[in-house]
PDB file of C-alpha atoms in Angstrom:
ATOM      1  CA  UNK N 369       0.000   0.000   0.000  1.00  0.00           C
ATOM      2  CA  UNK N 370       0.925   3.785  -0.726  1.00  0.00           C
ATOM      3  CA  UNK N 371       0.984   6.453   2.433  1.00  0.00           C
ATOM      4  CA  UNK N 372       1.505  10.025   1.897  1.00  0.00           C
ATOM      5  CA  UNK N 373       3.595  11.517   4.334  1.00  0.00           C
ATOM      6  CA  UNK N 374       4.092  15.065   5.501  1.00  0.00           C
ATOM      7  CA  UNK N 375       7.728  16.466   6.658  1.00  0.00           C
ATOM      8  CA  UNK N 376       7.445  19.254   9.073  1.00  0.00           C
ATOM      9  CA  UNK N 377      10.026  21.765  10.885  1.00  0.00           C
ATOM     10  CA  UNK N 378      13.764  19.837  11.093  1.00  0.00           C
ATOM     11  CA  UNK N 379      12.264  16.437   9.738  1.00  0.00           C
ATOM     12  CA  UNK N 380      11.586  18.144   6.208  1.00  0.00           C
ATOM     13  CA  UNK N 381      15.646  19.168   6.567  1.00  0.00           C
ATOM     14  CA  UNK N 382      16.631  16.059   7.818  1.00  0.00           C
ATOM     15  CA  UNK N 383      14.214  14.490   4.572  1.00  0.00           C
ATOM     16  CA  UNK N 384      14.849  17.130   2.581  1.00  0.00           C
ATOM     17  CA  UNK N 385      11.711  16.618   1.214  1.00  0.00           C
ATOM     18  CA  UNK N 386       8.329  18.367   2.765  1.00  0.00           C
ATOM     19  CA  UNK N 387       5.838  15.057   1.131  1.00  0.00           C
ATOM     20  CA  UNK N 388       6.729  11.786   0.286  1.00  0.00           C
ATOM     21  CA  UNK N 389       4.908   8.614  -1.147  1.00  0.00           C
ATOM     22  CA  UNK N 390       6.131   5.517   0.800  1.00  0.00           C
ATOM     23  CA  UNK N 391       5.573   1.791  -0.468  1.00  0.00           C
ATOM     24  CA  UNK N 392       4.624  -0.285   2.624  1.00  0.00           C
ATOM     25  CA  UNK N 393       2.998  -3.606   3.915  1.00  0.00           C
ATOM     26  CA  UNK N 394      -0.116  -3.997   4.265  1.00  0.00           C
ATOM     27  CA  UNK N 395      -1.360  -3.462   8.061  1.00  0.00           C
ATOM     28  CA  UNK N 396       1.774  -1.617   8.339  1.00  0.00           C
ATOM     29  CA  UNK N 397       1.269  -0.265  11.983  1.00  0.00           C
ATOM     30  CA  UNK N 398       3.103   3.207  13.165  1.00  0.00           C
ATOM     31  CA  UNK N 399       6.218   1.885  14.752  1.00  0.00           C
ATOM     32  CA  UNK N 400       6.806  -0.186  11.420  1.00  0.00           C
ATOM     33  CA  UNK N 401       6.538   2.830   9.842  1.00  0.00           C
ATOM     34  CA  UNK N 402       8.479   4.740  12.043  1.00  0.00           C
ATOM     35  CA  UNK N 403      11.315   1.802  12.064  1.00  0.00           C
ATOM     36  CA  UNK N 404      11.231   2.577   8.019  1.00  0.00           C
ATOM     37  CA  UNK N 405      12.189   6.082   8.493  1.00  0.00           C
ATOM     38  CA  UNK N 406      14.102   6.050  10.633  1.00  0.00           C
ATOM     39  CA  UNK N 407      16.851   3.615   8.846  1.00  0.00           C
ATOM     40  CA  UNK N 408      16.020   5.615   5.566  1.00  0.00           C
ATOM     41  CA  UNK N 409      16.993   8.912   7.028  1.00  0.00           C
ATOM     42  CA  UNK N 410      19.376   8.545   9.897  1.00  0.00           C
ATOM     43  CA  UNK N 411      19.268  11.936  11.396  1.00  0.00           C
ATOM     44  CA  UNK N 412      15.490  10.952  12.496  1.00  0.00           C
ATOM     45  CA  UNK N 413      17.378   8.140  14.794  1.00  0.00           C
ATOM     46  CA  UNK N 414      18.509  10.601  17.302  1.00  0.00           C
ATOM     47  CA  UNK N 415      14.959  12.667  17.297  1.00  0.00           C
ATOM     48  CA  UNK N 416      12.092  12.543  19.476  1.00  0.00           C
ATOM     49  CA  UNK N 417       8.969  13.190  16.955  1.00  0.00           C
ATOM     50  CA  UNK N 418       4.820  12.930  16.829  1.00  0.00           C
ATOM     51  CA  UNK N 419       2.669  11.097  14.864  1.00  0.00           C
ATOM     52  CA  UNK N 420      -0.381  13.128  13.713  1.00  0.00           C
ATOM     53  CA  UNK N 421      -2.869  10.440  12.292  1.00  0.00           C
ATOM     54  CA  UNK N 422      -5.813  12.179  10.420  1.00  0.00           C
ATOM     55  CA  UNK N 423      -4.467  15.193  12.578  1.00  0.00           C
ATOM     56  CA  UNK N 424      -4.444  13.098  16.029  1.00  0.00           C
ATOM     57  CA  UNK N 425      -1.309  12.310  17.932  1.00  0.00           C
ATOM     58  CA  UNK N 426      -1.584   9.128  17.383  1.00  0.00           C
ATOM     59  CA  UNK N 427      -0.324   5.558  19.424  1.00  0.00           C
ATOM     60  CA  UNK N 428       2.545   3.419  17.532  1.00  0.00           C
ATOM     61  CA  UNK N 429      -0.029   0.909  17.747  1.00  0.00           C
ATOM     62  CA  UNK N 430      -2.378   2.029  15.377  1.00  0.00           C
ATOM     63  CA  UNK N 431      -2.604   0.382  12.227  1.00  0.00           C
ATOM     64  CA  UNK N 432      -2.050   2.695   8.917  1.00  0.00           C
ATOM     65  CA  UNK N 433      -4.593   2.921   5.888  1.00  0.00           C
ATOM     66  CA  UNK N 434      -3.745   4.346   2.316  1.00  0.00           C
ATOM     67  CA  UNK N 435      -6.226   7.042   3.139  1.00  0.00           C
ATOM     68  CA  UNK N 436      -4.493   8.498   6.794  1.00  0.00           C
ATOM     69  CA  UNK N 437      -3.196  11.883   6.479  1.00  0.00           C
ATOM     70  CA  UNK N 438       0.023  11.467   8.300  1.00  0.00           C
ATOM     71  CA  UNK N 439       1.794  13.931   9.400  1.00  0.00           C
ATOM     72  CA  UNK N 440       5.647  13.777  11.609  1.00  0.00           C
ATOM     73  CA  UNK N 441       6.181  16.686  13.920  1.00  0.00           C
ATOM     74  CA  UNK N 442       9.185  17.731  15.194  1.00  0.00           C
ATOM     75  CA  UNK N 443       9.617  18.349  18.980  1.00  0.00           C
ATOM     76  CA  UNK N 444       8.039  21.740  20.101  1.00  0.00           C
ATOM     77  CA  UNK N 445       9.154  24.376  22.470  1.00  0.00           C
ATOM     78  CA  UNK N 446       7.804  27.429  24.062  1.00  0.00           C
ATOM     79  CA  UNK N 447       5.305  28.119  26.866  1.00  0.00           C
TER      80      UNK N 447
END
């Protein structure tokens, strides 16, 4: 199956790319997907990022569907 995936912040540096189409599994859940990334673009490794799922921090858990909007965040600051 196909997901769209949206780079945000440092993640679309550390990409380089602000979208990508990834090939994956079906019933690829969000750690697999996560465990893709991460040895794709090694910088990610090293950073603690969200999930939005359909706009939702989501679990690693969930299970991912060609139709998800999803979405990685890089850490936020502030107050």
């Amino acid at each position: 199956m196909e997901l769209k995936i949206l780079y945000f912040g440092m993640i679309a540096e550390i990409t380089q790319k602000k979208e990508e189409i990834l090939s994956v599994q079906e019933k690829c859940s969000l750690i697999e997907l996560k465990n893709i990334l991460k040895n794709e673009y090694q910088g990610l490794g090293s950073l603690s990022f969200k999930v939005a799922i359909d706009r939702k921090i989501s679990t690693d858990s969930i299970l991912l569907d060609s139709t998800n909007e999803i979405a990685l965040l890089p850490p936020f600051s502030g107050g």
